[in-house]
Tab-separated table of C-alpha atoms in Angstrom:
chain	number	residue	atom	x	y	z
V	1	MET	CA	-151.010	-23.298	67.988
V	2	ILE	CA	-148.268	-25.595	67.487
V	3	LEU	CA	-145.759	-22.845	67.597
V	4	ALA	CA	-147.239	-21.910	70.976
V	5	ALA	CA	-146.798	-25.606	71.628
V	6	GLY	CA	-142.989	-25.661	70.879
V	7	LEU	CA	-142.233	-22.077	71.951
V	8	LEU	CA	-143.422	-23.462	75.804
V	9	VAL	CA	-141.429	-26.930	75.395
V	10	LEU	CA	-137.986	-24.357	74.968
V	11	VAL	CA	-139.350	-22.551	78.173
V	12	GLY	CA	-140.377	-25.872	80.048
V	13	LEU	CA	-135.678	-27.144	78.369
V	14	ALA	CA	-134.681	-24.355	79.927
V	15	LEU	CA	-136.504	-24.136	82.930
V	16	PHE	CA	-135.096	-27.272	83.200
V	17	VAL	CA	-131.465	-26.129	82.832
V	18	ALA	CA	-132.153	-23.380	85.000
V	19	GLY	CA	-132.845	-26.207	88.187
V	20	LEU	CA	-130.119	-28.453	87.890
V	21	SER	CA	-127.829	-25.096	87.751
V	22	THR	CA	-129.327	-24.129	90.741
V	23	GLY	CA	-131.203	-26.553	92.525
V	24	VAL	CA	-134.189	-24.438	92.598
V	25	ASN	CA	-137.219	-27.221	92.634
V	26	ALA	CA	-139.497	-24.420	91.622
V	27	LEU	CA	-137.861	-24.498	88.389
V	28	PHE	CA	-138.537	-27.990	88.040
V	29	TRP	CA	-141.896	-27.863	88.686
V	30	GLY	CA	-142.420	-25.121	86.093
V	31	CYS	CA	-141.055	-27.022	83.749
V	32	VAL	CA	-143.603	-29.600	84.288
V	33	ALA	CA	-145.950	-27.262	84.234
V	34	ALA	CA	-144.650	-25.581	80.896
V	35	CYS	CA	-144.481	-29.388	78.966
V	36	VAL	CA	-148.418	-30.360	80.437
V	37	VAL	CA	-149.349	-26.709	78.895
V	38	ALA	CA	-147.472	-27.819	75.994
V	39	ALA	CA	-148.772	-30.697	75.633
V	40	GLY	CA	-152.527	-29.271	76.214
V	41	LEU	CA	-152.283	-27.596	73.454
V	42	LEU	CA	-151.358	-29.680	70.980
V	43	VAL	CA	-153.935	-32.256	71.582
V	44	VAL	CA	-156.381	-29.240	70.786
V	45	ALA	CA	-154.165	-28.693	67.721
V	46	TRP	CA	-154.805	-32.112	66.490
V	47	ARG	CA	-158.299	-31.971	67.580
V	48	ASN	CA	-158.774	-28.718	65.581
V	49	ILE	CA	-156.932	-30.697	61.824
V	50	ALA	CA	-158.839	-32.955	62.333
V	51	ALA	CA	-162.196	-31.608	62.675
V	52	ARG	CA	-161.312	-29.845	59.068
V	53	ALA	CA	-159.795	-32.493	57.255
V	54	LYS	CA	-163.186	-34.021	58.496
V	55	ALA	CA	-165.066	-30.794	57.207
V	56	GLN	CA	-162.980	-30.896	53.590
V	57	LYS	CA	-163.487	-34.521	53.138
V	58	ALA	CA	-167.315	-34.544	54.357
V	59	ALA	CA	-167.745	-31.196	51.852
V	60	ALA	CA	-165.608	-33.013	48.944
V	61	GLN	CA	-168.672	-35.611	48.162
V	62	PRO	CA	-171.564	-35.533	46.151
V	63	ALA	CA	-175.071	-34.973	47.123
V	64	GLN	CA	-177.311	-38.380	47.372
V	65	VAL	CA	-179.952	-37.648	45.715
V	66	PRO	CA	-183.542	-40.171	45.690
V	67	VAL	CA	-184.154	-41.455	42.002
V	68	ALA	CA	-188.223	-42.765	41.380
V	69	ALA	CA	-187.612	-46.941	39.752
V	70	GLY	CA	-188.437	-47.459	36.504
V	71	GLY	CA	-190.338	-44.493	35.932
V	72	ALA	CA	-193.703	-46.110	35.209
V	73	PRO	CA	-197.291	-44.156	35.692
V	74	GLY	CA	-198.343	-43.132	38.799
V	75	THR	CA	-194.617	-43.418	40.224
V	76	PRO	CA	-193.912	-39.832	42.057
V	77	GLU	CA	-191.467	-38.085	39.908
V	78	PRO	CA	-187.741	-37.960	41.112
V	79	ALA	CA	-187.080	-35.162	43.503
V	80	ALA	CA	-185.625	-32.725	42.926
V	81	PRO	CA	-181.952	-32.385	43.726
V	82	VAL	CA	-181.281	-31.158	46.067
V	83	ALA	CA	-178.353	-27.103	45.269
V	84	ALA	CA	-175.384	-27.679	47.124
V	85	GLU	CA	-174.401	-25.000	49.383
V	86	PRO	CA	-172.211	-22.319	47.948
V	87	GLU	CA	-168.304	-22.516	48.142
V	88	PRO	CA	-167.081	-19.626	50.198
V	89	PRO	CA	-165.080	-17.178	48.702
V	90	ARG	CA	-161.909	-18.139	47.602
V	91	ALA	CA	-158.906	-16.520	48.969
V	92	VAL	CA	-157.516	-13.759	47.094
V	93	GLU	CA	-153.539	-14.909	45.750
V	94	ASP	CA	-151.413	-12.530	46.525
V	95	PRO	CA	-149.060	-11.048	43.963
V	96	PRO	CA	-145.567	-12.638	44.335
V	97	VAL	CA	-142.947	-10.004	46.241
V	98	GLU	CA	-140.679	-7.904	43.836
V	99	GLU	CA	-137.162	-8.892	43.495
V	100	VAL	CA	-135.145	-5.834	44.492
V	101	GLU	CA	-131.571	-4.711	43.116
V	102	VAL	CA	-129.420	-4.487	45.207
V	103	THR	CA	-128.958	-0.298	44.307
V	104	ASP	CA	-132.532	0.474	44.362
V	105	LEU	CA	-132.797	-1.440	47.743
V	106	LEU	CA	-129.842	1.176	49.106
V	107	MET	CA	-131.845	3.913	47.640
V	108	ILE	CA	-135.127	3.510	49.548
V	109	VAL	CA	-133.507	2.110	52.741
V	110	ASP	CA	-135.008	5.542	53.926
V	111	LEU	CA	-136.876	6.676	52.392
V	112	THR	CA	-140.504	7.948	53.978
V	113	ASP	CA	-142.907	7.734	50.725
V	114	GLU	CA	-146.324	6.988	50.909
V	115	VAL	CA	-147.264	2.815	49.404
V	116	LEU	CA	-150.398	1.739	50.008
V	117	VAL	CA	-151.043	-1.868	52.066
V	118	VAL	CA	-154.265	-3.826	51.838
V	119	ASP	CA	-155.739	-5.017	55.586
V	120	GLU	CA	-154.935	-8.696	56.227
V	121	HIS	CA	-152.136	-8.981	52.756
V	122	PRO	CA	-148.233	-8.984	52.857
V	123	ARG	CA	-147.935	-6.996	49.796
V	124	TYR	CA	-146.882	-3.038	50.289
V	125	HIS	CA	-148.340	-0.787	46.455
V	126	VAL	CA	-147.629	2.071	44.923
V	127	ALA	CA	-151.169	4.098	43.790
V	128	GLY	CA	-152.085	2.745	40.558
V	129	CYS	CA	-151.041	-1.149	40.885
V	130	SER	CA	-153.470	-2.968	38.685
V	131	TRP	CA	-153.637	-6.021	41.667
V	132	VAL	CA	-155.070	-3.619	44.171
V	133	GLY	CA	-157.835	-2.818	42.153
V	134	SER	CA	-160.979	-1.136	44.184
V	135	ARG	CA	-159.734	-2.827	47.299
V	136	ALA	CA	-159.744	-0.570	50.334
V	137	THR	CA	-156.210	1.284	51.314
V	138	ILE	CA	-154.229	1.978	53.795
V	139	PRO	CA	-151.388	4.760	53.421
V	140	LEU	CA	-148.176	4.016	55.190
V	141	PRO	CA	-144.531	5.649	54.642
V	142	LEU	CA	-142.360	3.249	52.878
V	143	ASP	CA	-139.735	2.836	55.835
V	144	GLU	CA	-143.044	1.958	58.610
V	145	ALA	CA	-144.541	-0.966	55.809
V	146	ARG	CA	-140.795	-2.395	55.845
V	147	THR	CA	-140.264	-2.050	59.475
V	148	ASP	CA	-144.164	-3.704	60.138
V	149	GLY	CA	-143.171	-6.658	57.722
V	150	PHE	CA	-144.476	-5.579	54.235
V	151	THR	CA	-142.855	-6.954	51.273
V	152	PRO	CA	-142.754	-5.325	47.981
V	153	CYS	CA	-145.190	-5.991	45.189
V	154	ALA	CA	-143.950	-7.842	42.050
V	155	THR	CA	-146.550	-6.429	40.011
V	156	CYS	CA	-146.361	-2.440	40.283
V	157	ARG	CA	-142.831	-2.752	41.569
V	158	PRO	CA	-142.635	0.178	44.166
V	159	ASP	CA	-139.348	-0.373	45.289
V	160	ARG	CA	-138.249	0.320	42.170
V	161	THR	CA	-140.296	2.530	40.719
V	162	ILE	CA	-139.649	4.867	44.611
V	163	ALA	CA	-136.015	4.235	43.582
V	164	GLY	CA	-136.632	5.616	39.439
V	165	ARG	CA	-138.029	8.268	41.482
V	166	ALA	CA	-135.536	9.199	43.872
V	167	ARG	CA	-132.453	9.349	41.315
V	168	ALA	CA	-134.758	10.989	39.079
V	169	SER	CA	-135.178	13.945	42.169
V	170	ARG	CA	-131.370	13.711	42.312
V	171	ASN	CA	-130.701	14.480	39.402
V	172	GLY	CA	-132.326	17.441	39.066
V	173	ARG	CA	-135.266	16.496	36.570
């Protein structure tokens, strides 16, 4: 949302400059409209951030449990502790990005060998990667995975593995 607001401010600036250079009043009004929408988006983003911080602060405070005083006969027992809500599952950390040597990169840049991607994760992998484990994978050609913005996993080192296969096939092994 903040990115969209920033883009709208840039659009507003472009409309302002265009209005100055052409003298068309509609461009100035477009600038004003873009800046008003950007301001609205920033207010919504600020409220979302404040609400998220408030929720995190409330979740971090321990639950208060009432305790009976004295423990004398005839006094009620302390209330049972309130079970805390289970924490939402933590996001799985993605493996680091493989550092690819230039020679390997030149070997694989146009290859279409199949790699595996996991939905909502930025890395691509080769079959048998220990990080992938039993996660559902989507097979993609290597060149398409790279074009779509996926990066190689440092755990299974797909670029090094695929470049090694390409070298072996070129050498006739």
